[in-house]
Short mmCIF file of C-alpha atoms in Angstrom, two decimals:
data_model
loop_
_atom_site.label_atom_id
_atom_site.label_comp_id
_atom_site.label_asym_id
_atom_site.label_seq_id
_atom_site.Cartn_x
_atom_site.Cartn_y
_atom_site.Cartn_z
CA UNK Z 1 30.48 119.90 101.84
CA UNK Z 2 32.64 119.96 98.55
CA UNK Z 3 31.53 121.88 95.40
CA UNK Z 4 29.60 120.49 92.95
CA UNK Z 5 27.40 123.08 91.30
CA UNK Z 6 28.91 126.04 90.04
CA UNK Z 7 26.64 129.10 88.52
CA UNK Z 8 27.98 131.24 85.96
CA UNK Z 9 26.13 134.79 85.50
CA UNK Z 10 26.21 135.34 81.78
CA UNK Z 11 26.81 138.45 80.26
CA UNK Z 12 30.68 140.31 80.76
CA UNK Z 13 31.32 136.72 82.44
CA UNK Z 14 31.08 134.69 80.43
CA UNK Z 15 29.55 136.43 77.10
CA UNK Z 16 31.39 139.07 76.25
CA UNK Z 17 28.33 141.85 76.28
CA UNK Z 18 30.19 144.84 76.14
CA UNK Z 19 32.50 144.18 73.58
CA UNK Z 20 29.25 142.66 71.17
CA UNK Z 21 26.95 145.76 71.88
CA UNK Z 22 29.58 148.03 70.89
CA UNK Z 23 29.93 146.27 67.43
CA UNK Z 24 26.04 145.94 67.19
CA UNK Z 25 25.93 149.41 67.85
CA UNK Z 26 28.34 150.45 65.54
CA UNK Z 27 27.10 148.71 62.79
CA UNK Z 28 24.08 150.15 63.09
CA UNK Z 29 24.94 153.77 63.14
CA UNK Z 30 27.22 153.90 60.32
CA UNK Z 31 24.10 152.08 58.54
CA UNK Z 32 21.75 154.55 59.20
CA UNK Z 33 24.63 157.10 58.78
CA UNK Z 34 24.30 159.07 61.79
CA UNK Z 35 27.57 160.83 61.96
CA UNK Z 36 26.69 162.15 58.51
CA UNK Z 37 22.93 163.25 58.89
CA UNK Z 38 23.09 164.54 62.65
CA UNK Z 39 27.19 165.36 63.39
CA UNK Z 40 27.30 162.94 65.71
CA UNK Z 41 30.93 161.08 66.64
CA UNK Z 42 30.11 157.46 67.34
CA UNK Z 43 32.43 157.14 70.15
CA UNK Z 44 30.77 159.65 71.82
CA UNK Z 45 27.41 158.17 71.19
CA UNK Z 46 28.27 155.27 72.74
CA UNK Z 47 29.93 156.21 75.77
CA UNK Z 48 26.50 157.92 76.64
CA UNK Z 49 24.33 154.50 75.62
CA UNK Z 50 26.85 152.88 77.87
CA UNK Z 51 26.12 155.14 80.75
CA UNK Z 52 22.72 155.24 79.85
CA UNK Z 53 22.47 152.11 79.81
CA UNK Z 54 23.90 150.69 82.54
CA UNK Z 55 21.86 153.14 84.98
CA UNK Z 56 18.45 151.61 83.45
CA UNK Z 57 19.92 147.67 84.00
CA UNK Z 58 20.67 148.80 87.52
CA UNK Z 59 16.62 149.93 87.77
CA UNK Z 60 15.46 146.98 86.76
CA UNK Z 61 17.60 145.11 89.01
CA UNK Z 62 16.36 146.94 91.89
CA UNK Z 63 12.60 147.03 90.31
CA UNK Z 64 12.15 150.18 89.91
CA UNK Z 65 11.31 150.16 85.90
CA UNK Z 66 10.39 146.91 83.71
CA UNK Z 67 11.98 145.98 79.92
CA UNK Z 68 9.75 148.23 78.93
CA UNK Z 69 11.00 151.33 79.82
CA UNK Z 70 14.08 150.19 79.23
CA UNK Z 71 13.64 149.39 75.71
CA UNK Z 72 11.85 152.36 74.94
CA UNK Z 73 14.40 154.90 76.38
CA UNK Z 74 18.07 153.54 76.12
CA UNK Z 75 18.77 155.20 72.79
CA UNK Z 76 15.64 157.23 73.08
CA UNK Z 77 17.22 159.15 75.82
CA UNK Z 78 20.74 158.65 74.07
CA UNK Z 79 19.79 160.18 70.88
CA UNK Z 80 18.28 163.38 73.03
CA UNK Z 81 21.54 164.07 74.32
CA UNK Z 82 22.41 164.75 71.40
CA UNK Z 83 19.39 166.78 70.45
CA UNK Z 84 18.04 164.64 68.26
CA UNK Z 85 14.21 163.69 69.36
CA UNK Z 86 13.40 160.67 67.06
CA UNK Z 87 11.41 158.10 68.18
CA UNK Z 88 11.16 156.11 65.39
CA UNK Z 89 14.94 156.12 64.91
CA UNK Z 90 15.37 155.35 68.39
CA UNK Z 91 12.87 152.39 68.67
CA UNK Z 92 14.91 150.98 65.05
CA UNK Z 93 18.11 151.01 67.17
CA UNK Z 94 16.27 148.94 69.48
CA UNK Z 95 14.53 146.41 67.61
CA UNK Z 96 17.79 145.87 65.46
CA UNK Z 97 19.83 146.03 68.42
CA UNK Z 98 18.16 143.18 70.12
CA UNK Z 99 18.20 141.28 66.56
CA UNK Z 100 21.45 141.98 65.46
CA UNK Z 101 23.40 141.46 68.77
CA UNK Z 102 23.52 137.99 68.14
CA UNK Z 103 25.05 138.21 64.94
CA UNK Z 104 28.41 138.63 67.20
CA UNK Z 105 29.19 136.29 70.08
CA UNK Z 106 32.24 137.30 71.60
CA UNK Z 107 33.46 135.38 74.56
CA UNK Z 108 35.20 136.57 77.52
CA UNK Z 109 38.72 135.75 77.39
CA UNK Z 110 39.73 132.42 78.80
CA UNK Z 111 35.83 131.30 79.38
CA UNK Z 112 35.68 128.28 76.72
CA UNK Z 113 38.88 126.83 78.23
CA UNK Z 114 37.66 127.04 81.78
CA UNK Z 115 34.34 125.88 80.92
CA UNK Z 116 36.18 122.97 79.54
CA UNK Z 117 38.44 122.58 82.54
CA UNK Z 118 35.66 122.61 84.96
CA UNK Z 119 33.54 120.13 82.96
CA UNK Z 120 36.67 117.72 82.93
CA UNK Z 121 36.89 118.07 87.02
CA UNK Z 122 32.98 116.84 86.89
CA UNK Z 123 31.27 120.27 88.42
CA UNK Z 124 27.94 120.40 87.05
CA UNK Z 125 28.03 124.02 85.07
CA UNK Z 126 25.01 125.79 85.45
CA UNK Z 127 23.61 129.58 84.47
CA UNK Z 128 21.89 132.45 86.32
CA UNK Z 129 21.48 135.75 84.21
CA UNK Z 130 19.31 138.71 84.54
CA UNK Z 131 19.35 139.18 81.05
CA UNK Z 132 16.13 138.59 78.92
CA UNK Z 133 14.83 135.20 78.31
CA UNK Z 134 14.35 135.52 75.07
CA UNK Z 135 18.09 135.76 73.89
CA UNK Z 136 19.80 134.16 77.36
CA UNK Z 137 19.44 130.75 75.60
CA UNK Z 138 20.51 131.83 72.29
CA UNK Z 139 23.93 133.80 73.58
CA UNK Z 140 24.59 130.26 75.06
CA UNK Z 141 23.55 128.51 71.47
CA UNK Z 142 25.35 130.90 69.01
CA UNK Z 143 28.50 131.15 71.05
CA UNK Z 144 28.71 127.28 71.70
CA UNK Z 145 28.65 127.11 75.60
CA UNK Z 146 24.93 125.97 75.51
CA UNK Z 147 27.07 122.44 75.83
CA UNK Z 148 28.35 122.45 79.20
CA UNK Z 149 25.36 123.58 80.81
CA UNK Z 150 22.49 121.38 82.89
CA UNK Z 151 20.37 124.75 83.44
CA UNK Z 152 19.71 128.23 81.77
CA UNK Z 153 17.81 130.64 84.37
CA UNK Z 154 17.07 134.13 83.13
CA UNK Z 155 15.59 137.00 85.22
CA UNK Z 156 12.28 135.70 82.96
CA UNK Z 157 11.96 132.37 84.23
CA UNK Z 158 10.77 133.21 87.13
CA UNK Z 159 10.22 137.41 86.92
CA UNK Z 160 12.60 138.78 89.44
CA UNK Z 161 16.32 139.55 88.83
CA UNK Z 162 19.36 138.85 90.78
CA UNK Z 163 20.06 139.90 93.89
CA UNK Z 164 16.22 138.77 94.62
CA UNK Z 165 17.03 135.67 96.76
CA UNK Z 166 14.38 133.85 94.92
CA UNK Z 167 16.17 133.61 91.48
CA UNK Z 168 18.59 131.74 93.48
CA UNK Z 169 16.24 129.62 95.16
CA UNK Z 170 14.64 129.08 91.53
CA UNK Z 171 17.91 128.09 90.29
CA UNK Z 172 19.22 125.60 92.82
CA UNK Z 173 16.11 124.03 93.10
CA UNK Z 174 15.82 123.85 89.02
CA UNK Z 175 19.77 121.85 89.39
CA UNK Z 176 18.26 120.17 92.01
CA UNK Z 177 22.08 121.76 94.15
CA UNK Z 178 21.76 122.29 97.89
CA UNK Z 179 23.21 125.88 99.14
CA UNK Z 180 26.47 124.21 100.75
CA UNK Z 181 27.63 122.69 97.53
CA UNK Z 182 27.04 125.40 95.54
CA UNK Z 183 29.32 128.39 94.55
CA UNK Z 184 28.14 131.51 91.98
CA UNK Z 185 30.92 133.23 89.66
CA UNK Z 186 29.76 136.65 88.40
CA UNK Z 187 31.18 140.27 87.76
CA UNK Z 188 28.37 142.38 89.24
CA UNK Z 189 29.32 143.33 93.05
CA UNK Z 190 25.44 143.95 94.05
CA UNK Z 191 23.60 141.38 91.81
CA UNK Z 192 26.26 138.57 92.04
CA UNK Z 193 28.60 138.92 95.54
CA UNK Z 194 25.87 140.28 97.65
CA UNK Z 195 23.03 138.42 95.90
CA UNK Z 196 24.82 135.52 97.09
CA UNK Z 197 25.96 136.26 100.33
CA UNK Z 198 22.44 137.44 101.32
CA UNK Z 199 20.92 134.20 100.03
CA UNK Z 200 23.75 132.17 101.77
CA UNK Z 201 25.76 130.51 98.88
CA UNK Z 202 29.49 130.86 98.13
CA UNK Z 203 30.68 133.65 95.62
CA UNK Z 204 33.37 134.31 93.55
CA UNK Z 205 33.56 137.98 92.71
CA UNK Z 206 35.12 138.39 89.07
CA UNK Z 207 36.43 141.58 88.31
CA UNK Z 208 36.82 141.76 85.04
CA UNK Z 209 36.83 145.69 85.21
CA UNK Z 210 39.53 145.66 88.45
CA UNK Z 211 36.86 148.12 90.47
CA UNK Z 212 38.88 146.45 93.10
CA UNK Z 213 36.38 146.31 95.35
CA UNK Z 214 37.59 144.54 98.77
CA UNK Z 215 36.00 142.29 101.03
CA UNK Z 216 37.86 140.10 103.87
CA UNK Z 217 37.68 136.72 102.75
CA UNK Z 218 36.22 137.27 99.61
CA UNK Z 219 37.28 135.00 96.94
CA UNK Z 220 37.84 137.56 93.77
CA UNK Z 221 39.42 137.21 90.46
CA UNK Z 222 40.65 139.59 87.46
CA UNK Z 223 41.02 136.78 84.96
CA UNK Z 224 38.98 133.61 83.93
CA UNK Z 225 41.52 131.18 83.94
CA UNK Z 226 42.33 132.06 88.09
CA UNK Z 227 39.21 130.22 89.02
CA UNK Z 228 41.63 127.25 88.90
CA UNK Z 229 43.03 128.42 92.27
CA UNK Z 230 39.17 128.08 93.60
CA UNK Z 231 38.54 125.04 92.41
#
């Protein structure tokens, strides 16, 4: 059966995540002056948070820890690398973090034009993110790719994150898309490629950050604009 439904994940696929968190972030320490009250370099800082970070997303992923934790520790822990035990300072970072993010909506390179592209070849665009439900809808809204979508899913809708077959049953069923004309375009190898594969649609693996991770037959791309050679 021929593609019809295609489902973006949304962050560092679409909505350039990394790139906005590290501005949010460094806005926010030069404002509270970090460097100069606790000697700490902010490039350092963040390449901690980063590795911080990711670990936690990759716990709630595989349910281990809710938002909760998360929220409460990423700079929390961050901060105490660096000796500093603050949680008031850490819990600011976190509820301006989540605030101010949105002030800057970066796009991944080449995803406006493809979005475009695809919507001109009739696909029906659709999203699946295990981000927060809360500020899914809005990263769509303040960047201007709310537009090309028929659905939003978020890990929220429907409490279990990707690569929990039932978000993807959620989602198809929400698009009203049957598995064999659906395909899934996303940059994380266990929540995107093998969350699909294990629920049994078609996946193409974009890696944006060339892990060049291999996989016979796997359809995988470094750059937006080569999804034209998929479909």
């Amino acid at each position: 059966m021929k593609i019809q439904h295609i489902f973006f994940d949304l962050d560092n696929t679409l909505w350039d995540h990394r790139k906005n968190a590290y501005l949010t972030i460094k806005d926010l320490f030069e404002k509270q002056k970090i460097t100069l009250h606790y000697t700490i370099d902010f490039e350092a800082f963040h390449s901690v948070y980063h590795e911080i970070n990711e670990s936690l997303w990759e716990k709630i992923r595989d349910g281990l820890i809710g938002k909760e934790y998360l929220r409460k520790h990423r700079f929390y822990d961050t901060f105490k690398h660096f000796g500093v035990d603050d949680e008031e300072l850490s819990q600011y970072f976190e509820e301006h973090f989540l605030d101010k993010i949105l002030n800057h909506n970066e796009l991944v390179e080449g995803a406006e034009y493809i979005l475009e592209y695809l919507r001109s070849k009739h696909y029906t665009l659709h999203v699946i993110s295990n981000g927060f439900q809360e500020v899914t809808e809005r990263k769509c809204i303040l960047s201007g790719i709310d537009k090309y979508f028929k659905t939003i899913t978020s890990a929220d809708s429907i409490g279990v994150r990707k690569p929990n077959p039932k978000i993807f049953e959620y989602s198809l069923a929400l698009a009203e898309a049957s598995k064999e004309e659906s395909i899934l375009i996303g940059d994380d190898w266990i929540a995107d490629v093998v969350g699909s594969q294990n629920y049994g649609i078609d996946v193409i693996f974009f890696d944006v950050y060339k892990e060049n991770k291999q996989e016979e037959g796997l359809k995988a791309i470094t750059h937006l604009l080569q999804i034209k050679e998929y479909l």
